[in-house]
PDB file of C-alpha atoms and ligand atoms in Angstrom:
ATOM      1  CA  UNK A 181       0.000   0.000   0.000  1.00 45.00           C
ATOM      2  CA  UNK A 182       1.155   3.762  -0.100  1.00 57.00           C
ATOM      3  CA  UNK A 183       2.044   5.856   2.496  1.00 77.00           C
ATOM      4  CA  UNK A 184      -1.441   7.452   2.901  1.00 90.00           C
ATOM      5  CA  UNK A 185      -1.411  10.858   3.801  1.00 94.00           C
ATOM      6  CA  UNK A 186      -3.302  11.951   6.911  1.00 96.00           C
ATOM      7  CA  UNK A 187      -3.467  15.692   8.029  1.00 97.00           C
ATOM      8  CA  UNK A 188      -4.436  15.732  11.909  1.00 98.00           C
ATOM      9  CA  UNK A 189      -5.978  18.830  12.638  1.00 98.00           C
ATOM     10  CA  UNK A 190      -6.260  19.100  16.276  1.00 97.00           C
ATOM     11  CA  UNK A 191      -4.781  22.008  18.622  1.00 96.00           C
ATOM     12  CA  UNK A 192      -3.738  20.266  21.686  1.00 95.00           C
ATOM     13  CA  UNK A 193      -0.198  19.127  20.945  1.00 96.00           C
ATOM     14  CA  UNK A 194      -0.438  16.119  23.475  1.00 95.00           C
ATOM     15  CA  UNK A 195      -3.133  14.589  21.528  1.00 94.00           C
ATOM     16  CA  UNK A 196      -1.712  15.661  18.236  1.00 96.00           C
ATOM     17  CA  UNK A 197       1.664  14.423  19.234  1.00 96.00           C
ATOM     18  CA  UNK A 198       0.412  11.037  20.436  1.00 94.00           C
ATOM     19  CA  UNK A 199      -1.726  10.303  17.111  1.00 96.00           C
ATOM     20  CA  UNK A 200       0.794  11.038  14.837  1.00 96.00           C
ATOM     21  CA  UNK A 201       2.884   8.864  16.279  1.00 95.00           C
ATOM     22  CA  UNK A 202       0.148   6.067  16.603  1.00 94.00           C
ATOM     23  CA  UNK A 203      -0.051   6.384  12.772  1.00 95.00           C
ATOM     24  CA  UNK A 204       3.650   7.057  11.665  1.00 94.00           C
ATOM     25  CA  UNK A 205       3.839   3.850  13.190  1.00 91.00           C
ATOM     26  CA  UNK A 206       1.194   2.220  11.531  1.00 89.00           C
ATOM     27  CA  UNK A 207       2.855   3.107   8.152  1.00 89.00           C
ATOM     28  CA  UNK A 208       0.860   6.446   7.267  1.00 93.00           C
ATOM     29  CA  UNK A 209       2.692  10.399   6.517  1.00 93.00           C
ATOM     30  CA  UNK A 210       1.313  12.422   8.401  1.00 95.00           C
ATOM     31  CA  UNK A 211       0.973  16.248   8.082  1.00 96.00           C
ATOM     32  CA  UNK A 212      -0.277  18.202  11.051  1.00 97.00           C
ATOM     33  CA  UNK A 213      -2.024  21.243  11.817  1.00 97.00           C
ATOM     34  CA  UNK A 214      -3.312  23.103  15.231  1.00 97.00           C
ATOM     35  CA  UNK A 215      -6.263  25.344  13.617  1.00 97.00           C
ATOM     36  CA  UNK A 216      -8.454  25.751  10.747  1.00 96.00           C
ATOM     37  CA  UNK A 217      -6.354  28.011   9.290  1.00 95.00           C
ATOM     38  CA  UNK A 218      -3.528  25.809   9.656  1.00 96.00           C
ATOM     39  CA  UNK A 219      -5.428  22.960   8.028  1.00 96.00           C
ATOM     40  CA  UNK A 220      -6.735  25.021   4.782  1.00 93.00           C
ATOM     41  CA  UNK A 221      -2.540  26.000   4.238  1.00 93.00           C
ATOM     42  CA  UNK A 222      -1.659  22.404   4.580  1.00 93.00           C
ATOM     43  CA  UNK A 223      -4.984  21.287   1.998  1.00 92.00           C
ATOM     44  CA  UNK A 224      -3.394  23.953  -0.518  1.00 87.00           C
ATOM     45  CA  UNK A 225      -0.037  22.671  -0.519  1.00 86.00           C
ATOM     46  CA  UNK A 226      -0.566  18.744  -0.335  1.00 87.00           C
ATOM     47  CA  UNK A 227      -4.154  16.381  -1.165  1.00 89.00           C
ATOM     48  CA  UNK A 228      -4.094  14.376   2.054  1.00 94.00           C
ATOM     49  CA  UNK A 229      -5.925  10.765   1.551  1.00 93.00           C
ATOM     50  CA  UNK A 230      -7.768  11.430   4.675  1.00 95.00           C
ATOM     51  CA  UNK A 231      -8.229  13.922   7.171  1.00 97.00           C
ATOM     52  CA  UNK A 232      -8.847  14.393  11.245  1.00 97.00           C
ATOM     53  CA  UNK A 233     -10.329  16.774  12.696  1.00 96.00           C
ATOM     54  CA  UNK A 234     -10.635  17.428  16.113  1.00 94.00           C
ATOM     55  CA  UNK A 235     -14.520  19.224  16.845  1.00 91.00           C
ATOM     56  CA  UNK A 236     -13.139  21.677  19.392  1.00 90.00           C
ATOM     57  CA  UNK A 237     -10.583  24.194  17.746  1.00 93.00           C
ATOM     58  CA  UNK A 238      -9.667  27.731  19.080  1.00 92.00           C
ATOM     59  CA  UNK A 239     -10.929  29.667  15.980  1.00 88.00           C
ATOM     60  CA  UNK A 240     -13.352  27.701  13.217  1.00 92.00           C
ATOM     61  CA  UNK A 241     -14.583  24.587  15.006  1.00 91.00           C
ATOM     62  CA  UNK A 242     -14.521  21.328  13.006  1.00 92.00           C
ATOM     63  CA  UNK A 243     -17.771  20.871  12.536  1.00 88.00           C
ATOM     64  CA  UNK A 244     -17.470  24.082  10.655  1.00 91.00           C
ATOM     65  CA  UNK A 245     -14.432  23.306   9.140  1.00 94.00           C
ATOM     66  CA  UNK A 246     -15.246  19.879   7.848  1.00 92.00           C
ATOM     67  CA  UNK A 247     -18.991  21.452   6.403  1.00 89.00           C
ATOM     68  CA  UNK A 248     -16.641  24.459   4.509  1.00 91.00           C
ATOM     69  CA  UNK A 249     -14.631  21.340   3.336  1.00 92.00           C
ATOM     70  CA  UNK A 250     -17.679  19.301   2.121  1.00 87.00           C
ATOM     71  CA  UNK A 251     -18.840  22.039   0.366  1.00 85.00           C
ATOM     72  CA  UNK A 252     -15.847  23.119  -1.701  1.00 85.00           C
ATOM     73  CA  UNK A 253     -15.651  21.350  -4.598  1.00 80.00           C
ATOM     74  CA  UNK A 254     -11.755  20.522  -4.378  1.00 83.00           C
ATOM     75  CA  UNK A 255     -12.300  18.695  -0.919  1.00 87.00           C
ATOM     76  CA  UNK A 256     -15.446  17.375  -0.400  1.00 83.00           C
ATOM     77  CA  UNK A 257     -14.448  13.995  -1.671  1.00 83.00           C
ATOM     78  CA  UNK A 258     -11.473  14.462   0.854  1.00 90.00           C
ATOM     79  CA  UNK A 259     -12.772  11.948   3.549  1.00 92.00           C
ATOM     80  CA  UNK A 260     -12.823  13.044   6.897  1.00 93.00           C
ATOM     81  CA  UNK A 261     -12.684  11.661  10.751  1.00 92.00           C
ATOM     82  CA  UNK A 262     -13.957  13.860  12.970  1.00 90.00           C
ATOM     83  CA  UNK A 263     -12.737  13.604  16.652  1.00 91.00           C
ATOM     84  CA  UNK A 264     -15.155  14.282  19.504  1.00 87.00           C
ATOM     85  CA  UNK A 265     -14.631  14.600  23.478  1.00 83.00           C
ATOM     86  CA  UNK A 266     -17.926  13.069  24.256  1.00 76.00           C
ATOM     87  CA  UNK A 267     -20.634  11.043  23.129  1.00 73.00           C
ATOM     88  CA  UNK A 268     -23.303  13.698  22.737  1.00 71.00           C
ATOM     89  CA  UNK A 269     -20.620  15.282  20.608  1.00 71.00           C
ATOM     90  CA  UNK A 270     -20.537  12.200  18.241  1.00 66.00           C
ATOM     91  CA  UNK A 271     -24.401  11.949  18.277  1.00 67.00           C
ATOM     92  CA  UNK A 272     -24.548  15.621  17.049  1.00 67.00           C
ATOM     93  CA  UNK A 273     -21.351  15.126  14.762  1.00 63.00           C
ATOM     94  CA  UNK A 274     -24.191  12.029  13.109  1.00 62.00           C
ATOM     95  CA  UNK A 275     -27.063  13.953  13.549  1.00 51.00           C
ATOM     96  CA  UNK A 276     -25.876  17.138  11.912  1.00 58.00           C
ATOM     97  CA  UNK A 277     -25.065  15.262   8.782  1.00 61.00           C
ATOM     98  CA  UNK A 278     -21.956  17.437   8.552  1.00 69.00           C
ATOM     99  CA  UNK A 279     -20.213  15.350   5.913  1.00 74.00           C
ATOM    100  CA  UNK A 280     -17.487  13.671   8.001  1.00 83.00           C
ATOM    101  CA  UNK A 281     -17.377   9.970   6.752  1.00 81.00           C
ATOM    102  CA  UNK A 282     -17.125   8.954  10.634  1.00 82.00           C
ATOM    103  CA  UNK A 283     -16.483  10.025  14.177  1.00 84.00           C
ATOM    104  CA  UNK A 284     -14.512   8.881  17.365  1.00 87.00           C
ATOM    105  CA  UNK A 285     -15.003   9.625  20.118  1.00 86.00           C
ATOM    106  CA  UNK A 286     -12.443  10.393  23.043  1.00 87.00           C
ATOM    107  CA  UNK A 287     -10.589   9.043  24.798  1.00 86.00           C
ATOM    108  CA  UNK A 288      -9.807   6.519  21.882  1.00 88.00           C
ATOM    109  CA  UNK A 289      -7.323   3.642  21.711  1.00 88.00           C
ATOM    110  CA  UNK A 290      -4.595   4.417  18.789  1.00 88.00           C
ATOM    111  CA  UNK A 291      -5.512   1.252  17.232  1.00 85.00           C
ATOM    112  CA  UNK A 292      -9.289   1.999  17.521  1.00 86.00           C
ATOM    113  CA  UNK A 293      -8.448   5.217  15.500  1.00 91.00           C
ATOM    114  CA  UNK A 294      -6.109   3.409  12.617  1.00 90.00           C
ATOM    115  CA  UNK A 295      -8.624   0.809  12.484  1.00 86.00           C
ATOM    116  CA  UNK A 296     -11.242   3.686  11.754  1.00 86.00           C
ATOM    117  CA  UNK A 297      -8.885   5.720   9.270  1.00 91.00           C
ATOM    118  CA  UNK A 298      -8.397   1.845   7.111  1.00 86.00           C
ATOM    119  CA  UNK A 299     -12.116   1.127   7.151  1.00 81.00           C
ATOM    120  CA  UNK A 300     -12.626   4.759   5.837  1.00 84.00           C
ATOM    121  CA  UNK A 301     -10.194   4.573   3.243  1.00 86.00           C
ATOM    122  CA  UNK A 302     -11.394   1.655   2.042  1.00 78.00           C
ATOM    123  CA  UNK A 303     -14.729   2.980   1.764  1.00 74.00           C
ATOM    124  CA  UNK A 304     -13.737   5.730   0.072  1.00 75.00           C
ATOM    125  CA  UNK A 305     -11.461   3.604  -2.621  1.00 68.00           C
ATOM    126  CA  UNK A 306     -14.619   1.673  -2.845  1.00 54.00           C
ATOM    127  CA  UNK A 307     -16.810   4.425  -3.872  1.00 49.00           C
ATOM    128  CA  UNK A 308     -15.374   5.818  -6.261  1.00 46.00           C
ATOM    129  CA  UNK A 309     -12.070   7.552  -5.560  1.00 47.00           C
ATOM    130  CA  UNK A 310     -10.359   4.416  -7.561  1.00 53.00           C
ATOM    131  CA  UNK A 311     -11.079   5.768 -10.998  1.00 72.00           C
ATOM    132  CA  UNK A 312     -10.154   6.079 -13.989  1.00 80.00           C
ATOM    133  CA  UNK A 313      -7.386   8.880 -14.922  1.00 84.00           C
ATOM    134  CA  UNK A 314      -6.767   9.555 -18.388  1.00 86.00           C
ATOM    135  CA  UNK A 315      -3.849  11.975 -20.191  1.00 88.00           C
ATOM    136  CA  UNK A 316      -4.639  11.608 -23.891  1.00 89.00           C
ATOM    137  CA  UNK A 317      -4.101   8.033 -24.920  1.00 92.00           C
ATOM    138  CA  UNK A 318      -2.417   7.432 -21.727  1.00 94.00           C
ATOM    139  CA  UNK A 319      -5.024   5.984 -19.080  1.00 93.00           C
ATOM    140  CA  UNK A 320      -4.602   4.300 -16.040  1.00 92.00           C
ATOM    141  CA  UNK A 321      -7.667   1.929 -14.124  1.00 89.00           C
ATOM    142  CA  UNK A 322      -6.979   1.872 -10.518  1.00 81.00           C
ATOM    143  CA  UNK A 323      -9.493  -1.316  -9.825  1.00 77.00           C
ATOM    144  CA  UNK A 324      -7.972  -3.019 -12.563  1.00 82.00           C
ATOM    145  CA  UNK A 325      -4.294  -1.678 -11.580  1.00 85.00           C
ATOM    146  CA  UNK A 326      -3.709  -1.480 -15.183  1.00 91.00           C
ATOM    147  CA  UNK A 327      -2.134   1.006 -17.421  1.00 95.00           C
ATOM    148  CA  UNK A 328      -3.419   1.244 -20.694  1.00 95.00           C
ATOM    149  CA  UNK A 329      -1.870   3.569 -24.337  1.00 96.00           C
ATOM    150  CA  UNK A 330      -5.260   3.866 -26.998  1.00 93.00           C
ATOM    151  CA  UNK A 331      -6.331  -0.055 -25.414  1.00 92.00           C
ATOM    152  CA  UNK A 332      -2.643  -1.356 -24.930  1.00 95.00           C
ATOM    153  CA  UNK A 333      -1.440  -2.647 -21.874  1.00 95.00           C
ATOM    154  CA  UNK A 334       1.922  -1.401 -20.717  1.00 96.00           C
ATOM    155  CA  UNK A 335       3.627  -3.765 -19.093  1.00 95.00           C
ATOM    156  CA  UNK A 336       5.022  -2.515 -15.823  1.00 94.00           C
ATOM    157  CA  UNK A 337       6.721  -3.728 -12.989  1.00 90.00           C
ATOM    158  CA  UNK A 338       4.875  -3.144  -9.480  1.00 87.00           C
ATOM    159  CA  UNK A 339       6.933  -0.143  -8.766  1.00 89.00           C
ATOM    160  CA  UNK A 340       6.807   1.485 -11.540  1.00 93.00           C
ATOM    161  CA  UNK A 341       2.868   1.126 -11.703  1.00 93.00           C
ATOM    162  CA  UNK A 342       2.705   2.248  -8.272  1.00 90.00           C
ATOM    163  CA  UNK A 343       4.930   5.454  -9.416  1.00 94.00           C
ATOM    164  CA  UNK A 344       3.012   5.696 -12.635  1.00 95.00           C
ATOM    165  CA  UNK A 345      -0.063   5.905 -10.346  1.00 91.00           C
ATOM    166  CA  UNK A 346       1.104   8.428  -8.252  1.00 89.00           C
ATOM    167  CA  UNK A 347       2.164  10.541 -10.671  1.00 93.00           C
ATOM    168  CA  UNK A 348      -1.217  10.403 -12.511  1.00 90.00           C
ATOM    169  CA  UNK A 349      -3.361  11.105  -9.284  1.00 83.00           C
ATOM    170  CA  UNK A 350      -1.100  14.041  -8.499  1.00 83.00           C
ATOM    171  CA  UNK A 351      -0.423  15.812 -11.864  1.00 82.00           C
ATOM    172  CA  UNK A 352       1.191  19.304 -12.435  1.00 83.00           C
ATOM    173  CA  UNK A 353       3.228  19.117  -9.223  1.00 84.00           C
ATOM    174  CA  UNK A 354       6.683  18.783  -8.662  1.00 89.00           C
ATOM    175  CA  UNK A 355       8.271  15.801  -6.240  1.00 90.00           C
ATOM    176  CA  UNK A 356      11.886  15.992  -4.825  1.00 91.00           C
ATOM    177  CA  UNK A 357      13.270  12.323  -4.989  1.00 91.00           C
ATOM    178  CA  UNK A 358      12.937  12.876  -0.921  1.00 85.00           C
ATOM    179  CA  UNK A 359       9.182  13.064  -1.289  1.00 83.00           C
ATOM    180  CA  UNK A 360       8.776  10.140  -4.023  1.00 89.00           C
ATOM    181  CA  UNK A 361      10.574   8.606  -1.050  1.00 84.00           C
ATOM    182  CA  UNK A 362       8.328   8.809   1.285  1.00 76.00           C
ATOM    183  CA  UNK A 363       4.979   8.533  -0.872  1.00 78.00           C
ATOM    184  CA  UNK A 364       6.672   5.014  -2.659  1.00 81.00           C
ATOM    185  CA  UNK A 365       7.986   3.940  -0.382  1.00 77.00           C
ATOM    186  CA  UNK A 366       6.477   5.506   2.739  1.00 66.00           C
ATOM    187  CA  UNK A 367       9.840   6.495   3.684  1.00 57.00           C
ATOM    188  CA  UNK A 368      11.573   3.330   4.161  1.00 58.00           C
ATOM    189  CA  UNK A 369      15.170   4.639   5.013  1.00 60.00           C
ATOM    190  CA  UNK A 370      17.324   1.754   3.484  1.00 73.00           C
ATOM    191  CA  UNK A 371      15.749   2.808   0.050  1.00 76.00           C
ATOM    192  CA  UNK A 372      18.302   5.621  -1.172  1.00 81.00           C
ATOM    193  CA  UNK A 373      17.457   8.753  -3.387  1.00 82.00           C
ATOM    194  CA  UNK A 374      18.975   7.508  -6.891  1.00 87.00           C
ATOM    195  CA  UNK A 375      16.500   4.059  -6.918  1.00 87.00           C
ATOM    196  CA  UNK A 376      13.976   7.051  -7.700  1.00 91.00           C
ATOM    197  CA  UNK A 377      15.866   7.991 -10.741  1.00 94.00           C
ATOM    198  CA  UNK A 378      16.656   4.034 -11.566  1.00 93.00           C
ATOM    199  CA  UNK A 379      12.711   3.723 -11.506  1.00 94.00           C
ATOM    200  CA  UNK A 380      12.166   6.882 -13.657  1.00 96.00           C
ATOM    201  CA  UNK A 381      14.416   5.433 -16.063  1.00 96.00           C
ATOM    202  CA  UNK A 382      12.674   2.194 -16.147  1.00 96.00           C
ATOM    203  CA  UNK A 383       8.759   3.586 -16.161  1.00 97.00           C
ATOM    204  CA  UNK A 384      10.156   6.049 -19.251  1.00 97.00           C
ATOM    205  CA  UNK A 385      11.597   3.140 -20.650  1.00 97.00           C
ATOM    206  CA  UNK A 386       8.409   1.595 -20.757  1.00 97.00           C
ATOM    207  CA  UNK A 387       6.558   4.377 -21.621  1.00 97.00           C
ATOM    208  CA  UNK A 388       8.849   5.365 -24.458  1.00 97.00           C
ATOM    209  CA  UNK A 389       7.684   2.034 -26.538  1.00 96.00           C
ATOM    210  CA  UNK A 390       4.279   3.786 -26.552  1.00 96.00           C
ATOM    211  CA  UNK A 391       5.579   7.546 -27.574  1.00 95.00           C
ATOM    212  CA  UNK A 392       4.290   8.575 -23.954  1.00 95.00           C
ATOM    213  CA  UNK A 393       7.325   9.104 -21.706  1.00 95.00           C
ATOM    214  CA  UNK A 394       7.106  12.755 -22.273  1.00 95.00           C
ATOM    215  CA  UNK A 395       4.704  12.694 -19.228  1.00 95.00           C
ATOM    216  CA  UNK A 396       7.268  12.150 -16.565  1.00 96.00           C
ATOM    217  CA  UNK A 397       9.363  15.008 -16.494  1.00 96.00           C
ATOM    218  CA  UNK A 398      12.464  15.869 -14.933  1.00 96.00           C
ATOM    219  CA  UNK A 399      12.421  19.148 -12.999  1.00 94.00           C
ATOM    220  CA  UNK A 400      16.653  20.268 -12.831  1.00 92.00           C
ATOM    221  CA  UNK A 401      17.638  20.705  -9.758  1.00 90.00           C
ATOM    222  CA  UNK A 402      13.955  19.763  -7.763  1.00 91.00           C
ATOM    223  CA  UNK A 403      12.883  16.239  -9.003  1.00 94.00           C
ATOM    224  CA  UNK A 404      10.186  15.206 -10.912  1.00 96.00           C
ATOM    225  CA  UNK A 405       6.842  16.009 -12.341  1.00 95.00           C
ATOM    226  CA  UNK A 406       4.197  13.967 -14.279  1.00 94.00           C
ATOM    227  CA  UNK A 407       2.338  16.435 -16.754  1.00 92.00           C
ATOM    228  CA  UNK A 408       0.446  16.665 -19.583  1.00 83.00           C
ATOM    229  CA  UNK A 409       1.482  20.104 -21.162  1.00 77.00           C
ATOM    230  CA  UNK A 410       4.835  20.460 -22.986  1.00 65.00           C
ATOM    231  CA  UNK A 411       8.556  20.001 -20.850  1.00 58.00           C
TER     232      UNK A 411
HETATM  233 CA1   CA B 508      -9.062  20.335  20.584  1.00 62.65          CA
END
Protein backbone atom coordinates (compact mmCIF):
# COMPACT_ATOMS: atom_id res chain seq x y z
CA UNK A 1 0.00 0.00 0.00
CA UNK A 2 1.15 3.76 -0.10
CA UNK A 3 2.04 5.86 2.50
CA UNK A 4 -1.44 7.45 2.90
CA UNK A 5 -1.41 10.86 3.80
CA UNK A 6 -3.30 11.95 6.91
CA UNK A 7 -3.47 15.69 8.03
CA UNK A 8 -4.44 15.73 11.91
CA UNK A 9 -5.98 18.83 12.64
CA UNK A 10 -6.26 19.10 16.28
CA UNK A 11 -4.78 22.01 18.62
CA UNK A 12 -3.74 20.27 21.69
CA UNK A 13 -0.20 19.13 20.95
CA UNK A 14 -0.44 16.12 23.48
CA UNK A 15 -3.13 14.59 21.53
CA UNK A 16 -1.71 15.66 18.24
CA UNK A 17 1.66 14.42 19.23
CA UNK A 18 0.41 11.04 20.44
CA UNK A 19 -1.73 10.30 17.11
CA UNK A 20 0.79 11.04 14.84
CA UNK A 21 2.88 8.86 16.28
CA UNK A 22 0.15 6.07 16.60
CA UNK A 23 -0.05 6.38 12.77
CA UNK A 24 3.65 7.06 11.67
CA UNK A 25 3.84 3.85 13.19
CA UNK A 26 1.19 2.22 11.53
CA UNK A 27 2.85 3.11 8.15
CA UNK A 28 0.86 6.45 7.27
CA UNK A 29 2.69 10.40 6.52
CA UNK A 30 1.31 12.42 8.40
CA UNK A 31 0.97 16.25 8.08
CA UNK A 32 -0.28 18.20 11.05
CA UNK A 33 -2.02 21.24 11.82
CA UNK A 34 -3.31 23.10 15.23
CA UNK A 35 -6.26 25.34 13.62
CA UNK A 36 -8.45 25.75 10.75
CA UNK A 37 -6.35 28.01 9.29
CA UNK A 38 -3.53 25.81 9.66
CA UNK A 39 -5.43 22.96 8.03
CA UNK A 40 -6.74 25.02 4.78
CA UNK A 41 -2.54 26.00 4.24
CA UNK A 42 -1.66 22.40 4.58
CA UNK A 43 -4.98 21.29 2.00
CA UNK A 44 -3.39 23.95 -0.52
CA UNK A 45 -0.04 22.67 -0.52
CA UNK A 46 -0.57 18.74 -0.33
CA UNK A 47 -4.15 16.38 -1.16
CA UNK A 48 -4.09 14.38 2.05
CA UNK A 49 -5.93 10.76 1.55
CA UNK A 50 -7.77 11.43 4.68
CA UNK A 51 -8.23 13.92 7.17
CA UNK A 52 -8.85 14.39 11.25
CA UNK A 53 -10.33 16.77 12.70
CA UNK A 54 -10.63 17.43 16.11
CA UNK A 55 -14.52 19.22 16.85
CA UNK A 56 -13.14 21.68 19.39
CA UNK A 57 -10.58 24.19 17.75
CA UNK A 58 -9.67 27.73 19.08
CA UNK A 59 -10.93 29.67 15.98
CA UNK A 60 -13.35 27.70 13.22
CA UNK A 61 -14.58 24.59 15.01
CA UNK A 62 -14.52 21.33 13.01
CA UNK A 63 -17.77 20.87 12.54
CA UNK A 64 -17.47 24.08 10.65
CA UNK A 65 -14.43 23.31 9.14
CA UNK A 66 -15.25 19.88 7.85
CA UNK A 67 -18.99 21.45 6.40
CA UNK A 68 -16.64 24.46 4.51
CA UNK A 69 -14.63 21.34 3.34
CA UNK A 70 -17.68 19.30 2.12
CA UNK A 71 -18.84 22.04 0.37
CA UNK A 72 -15.85 23.12 -1.70
CA UNK A 73 -15.65 21.35 -4.60
CA UNK A 74 -11.75 20.52 -4.38
CA UNK A 75 -12.30 18.69 -0.92
CA UNK A 76 -15.45 17.37 -0.40
CA UNK A 77 -14.45 14.00 -1.67
CA UNK A 78 -11.47 14.46 0.85
CA UNK A 79 -12.77 11.95 3.55
CA UNK A 80 -12.82 13.04 6.90
CA UNK A 81 -12.68 11.66 10.75
CA UNK A 82 -13.96 13.86 12.97
CA UNK A 83 -12.74 13.60 16.65
CA UNK A 84 -15.16 14.28 19.50
CA UNK A 85 -14.63 14.60 23.48
CA UNK A 86 -17.93 13.07 24.26
CA UNK A 87 -20.63 11.04 23.13
CA UNK A 88 -23.30 13.70 22.74
CA UNK A 89 -20.62 15.28 20.61
CA UNK A 90 -20.54 12.20 18.24
CA UNK A 91 -24.40 11.95 18.28
CA UNK A 92 -24.55 15.62 17.05
CA UNK A 93 -21.35 15.13 14.76
CA UNK A 94 -24.19 12.03 13.11
CA UNK A 95 -27.06 13.95 13.55
CA UNK A 96 -25.88 17.14 11.91
CA UNK A 97 -25.06 15.26 8.78
CA UNK A 98 -21.96 17.44 8.55
CA UNK A 99 -20.21 15.35 5.91
CA UNK A 100 -17.49 13.67 8.00
CA UNK A 101 -17.38 9.97 6.75
CA UNK A 102 -17.13 8.95 10.63
CA UNK A 103 -16.48 10.03 14.18
CA UNK A 104 -14.51 8.88 17.37
CA UNK A 105 -15.00 9.63 20.12
CA UNK A 106 -12.44 10.39 23.04
CA UNK A 107 -10.59 9.04 24.80
CA UNK A 108 -9.81 6.52 21.88
CA UNK A 109 -7.32 3.64 21.71
CA UNK A 110 -4.59 4.42 18.79
CA UNK A 111 -5.51 1.25 17.23
CA UNK A 112 -9.29 2.00 17.52
CA UNK A 113 -8.45 5.22 15.50
CA UNK A 114 -6.11 3.41 12.62
CA UNK A 115 -8.62 0.81 12.48
CA UNK A 116 -11.24 3.69 11.75
CA UNK A 117 -8.88 5.72 9.27
CA UNK A 118 -8.40 1.84 7.11
CA UNK A 119 -12.12 1.13 7.15
CA UNK A 120 -12.63 4.76 5.84
CA UNK A 121 -10.19 4.57 3.24
CA UNK A 122 -11.39 1.66 2.04
CA UNK A 123 -14.73 2.98 1.76
CA UNK A 124 -13.74 5.73 0.07
CA UNK A 125 -11.46 3.60 -2.62
CA UNK A 126 -14.62 1.67 -2.85
CA UNK A 127 -16.81 4.43 -3.87
CA UNK A 128 -15.37 5.82 -6.26
CA UNK A 129 -12.07 7.55 -5.56
CA UNK A 130 -10.36 4.42 -7.56
CA UNK A 131 -11.08 5.77 -11.00
CA UNK A 132 -10.15 6.08 -13.99
CA UNK A 133 -7.39 8.88 -14.92
CA UNK A 134 -6.77 9.56 -18.39
CA UNK A 135 -3.85 11.97 -20.19
CA UNK A 136 -4.64 11.61 -23.89
CA UNK A 137 -4.10 8.03 -24.92
CA UNK A 138 -2.42 7.43 -21.73
CA UNK A 139 -5.02 5.98 -19.08
CA UNK A 140 -4.60 4.30 -16.04
CA UNK A 141 -7.67 1.93 -14.12
CA UNK A 142 -6.98 1.87 -10.52
CA UNK A 143 -9.49 -1.32 -9.82
CA UNK A 144 -7.97 -3.02 -12.56
CA UNK A 145 -4.29 -1.68 -11.58
CA UNK A 146 -3.71 -1.48 -15.18
CA UNK A 147 -2.13 1.01 -17.42
CA UNK A 148 -3.42 1.24 -20.69
CA UNK A 149 -1.87 3.57 -24.34
CA UNK A 150 -5.26 3.87 -27.00
CA UNK A 151 -6.33 -0.06 -25.41
CA UNK A 152 -2.64 -1.36 -24.93
CA UNK A 153 -1.44 -2.65 -21.87
CA UNK A 154 1.92 -1.40 -20.72
CA UNK A 155 3.63 -3.77 -19.09
CA UNK A 156 5.02 -2.52 -15.82
CA UNK A 157 6.72 -3.73 -12.99
CA UNK A 158 4.87 -3.14 -9.48
CA UNK A 159 6.93 -0.14 -8.77
CA UNK A 160 6.81 1.48 -11.54
CA UNK A 161 2.87 1.13 -11.70
CA UNK A 162 2.70 2.25 -8.27
CA UNK A 163 4.93 5.45 -9.42
CA UNK A 164 3.01 5.70 -12.63
CA UNK A 165 -0.06 5.91 -10.35
CA UNK A 166 1.10 8.43 -8.25
CA UNK A 167 2.16 10.54 -10.67
CA UNK A 168 -1.22 10.40 -12.51
CA UNK A 169 -3.36 11.11 -9.28
CA UNK A 170 -1.10 14.04 -8.50
CA UNK A 171 -0.42 15.81 -11.86
CA UNK A 172 1.19 19.30 -12.43
CA UNK A 173 3.23 19.12 -9.22
CA UNK A 174 6.68 18.78 -8.66
CA UNK A 175 8.27 15.80 -6.24
CA UNK A 176 11.89 15.99 -4.82
CA UNK A 177 13.27 12.32 -4.99
CA UNK A 178 12.94 12.88 -0.92
CA UNK A 179 9.18 13.06 -1.29
CA UNK A 180 8.78 10.14 -4.02
CA UNK A 181 10.57 8.61 -1.05
CA UNK A 182 8.33 8.81 1.28
CA UNK A 183 4.98 8.53 -0.87
CA UNK A 184 6.67 5.01 -2.66
CA UNK A 185 7.99 3.94 -0.38
CA UNK A 186 6.48 5.51 2.74
CA UNK A 187 9.84 6.49 3.68
CA UNK A 188 11.57 3.33 4.16
CA UNK A 189 15.17 4.64 5.01
CA UNK A 190 17.32 1.75 3.48
CA UNK A 191 15.75 2.81 0.05
CA UNK A 192 18.30 5.62 -1.17
CA UNK A 193 17.46 8.75 -3.39
CA UNK A 194 18.97 7.51 -6.89
CA UNK A 195 16.50 4.06 -6.92
CA UNK A 196 13.98 7.05 -7.70
CA UNK A 197 15.87 7.99 -10.74
CA UNK A 198 16.66 4.03 -11.57
CA UNK A 199 12.71 3.72 -11.51
CA UNK A 200 12.17 6.88 -13.66
CA UNK A 201 14.42 5.43 -16.06
CA UNK A 202 12.67 2.19 -16.15
CA UNK A 203 8.76 3.59 -16.16
CA UNK A 204 10.16 6.05 -19.25
CA UNK A 205 11.60 3.14 -20.65
CA UNK A 206 8.41 1.59 -20.76
CA UNK A 207 6.56 4.38 -21.62
CA UNK A 208 8.85 5.36 -24.46
CA UNK A 209 7.68 2.03 -26.54
CA UNK A 210 4.28 3.79 -26.55
CA UNK A 211 5.58 7.55 -27.57
CA UNK A 212 4.29 8.58 -23.95
CA UNK A 213 7.32 9.10 -21.71
CA UNK A 214 7.11 12.76 -22.27
CA UNK A 215 4.70 12.69 -19.23
CA UNK A 216 7.27 12.15 -16.56
CA UNK A 217 9.36 15.01 -16.49
CA UNK A 218 12.46 15.87 -14.93
CA UNK A 219 12.42 19.15 -13.00
CA UNK A 220 16.65 20.27 -12.83
CA UNK A 221 17.64 20.71 -9.76
CA UNK A 222 13.95 19.76 -7.76
CA UNK A 223 12.88 16.24 -9.00
CA UNK A 224 10.19 15.21 -10.91
CA UNK A 225 6.84 16.01 -12.34
CA UNK A 226 4.20 13.97 -14.28
CA UNK A 227 2.34 16.44 -16.75
CA UNK A 228 0.45 16.66 -19.58
CA UNK A 229 1.48 20.10 -21.16
CA UNK A 230 4.83 20.46 -22.99
CA UNK A 231 8.56 20.00 -20.85
CA1 LIG B 1 -9.06 20.34 20.58
Amino acid sequence: MLGKLILIVEDEPAIRQMIAFALRRSGFEIREAVDARQAREALANQRPDLILIDWMLPDTSGLELTRILKRDRHTCELPIIMLTARAEEGDKVTGLETGADDYVTKPFSPRELVARIHAVLRRAGAGGLDHIVEFEALKLDQQGQRITVSGQTVPLGPTEYRMLEFFMTHPERVFSRDQLLDRLWGGNVYVEERTIDVHVRRLRKSLEKFGVDRFVQTVRGSGYRFSAKAD
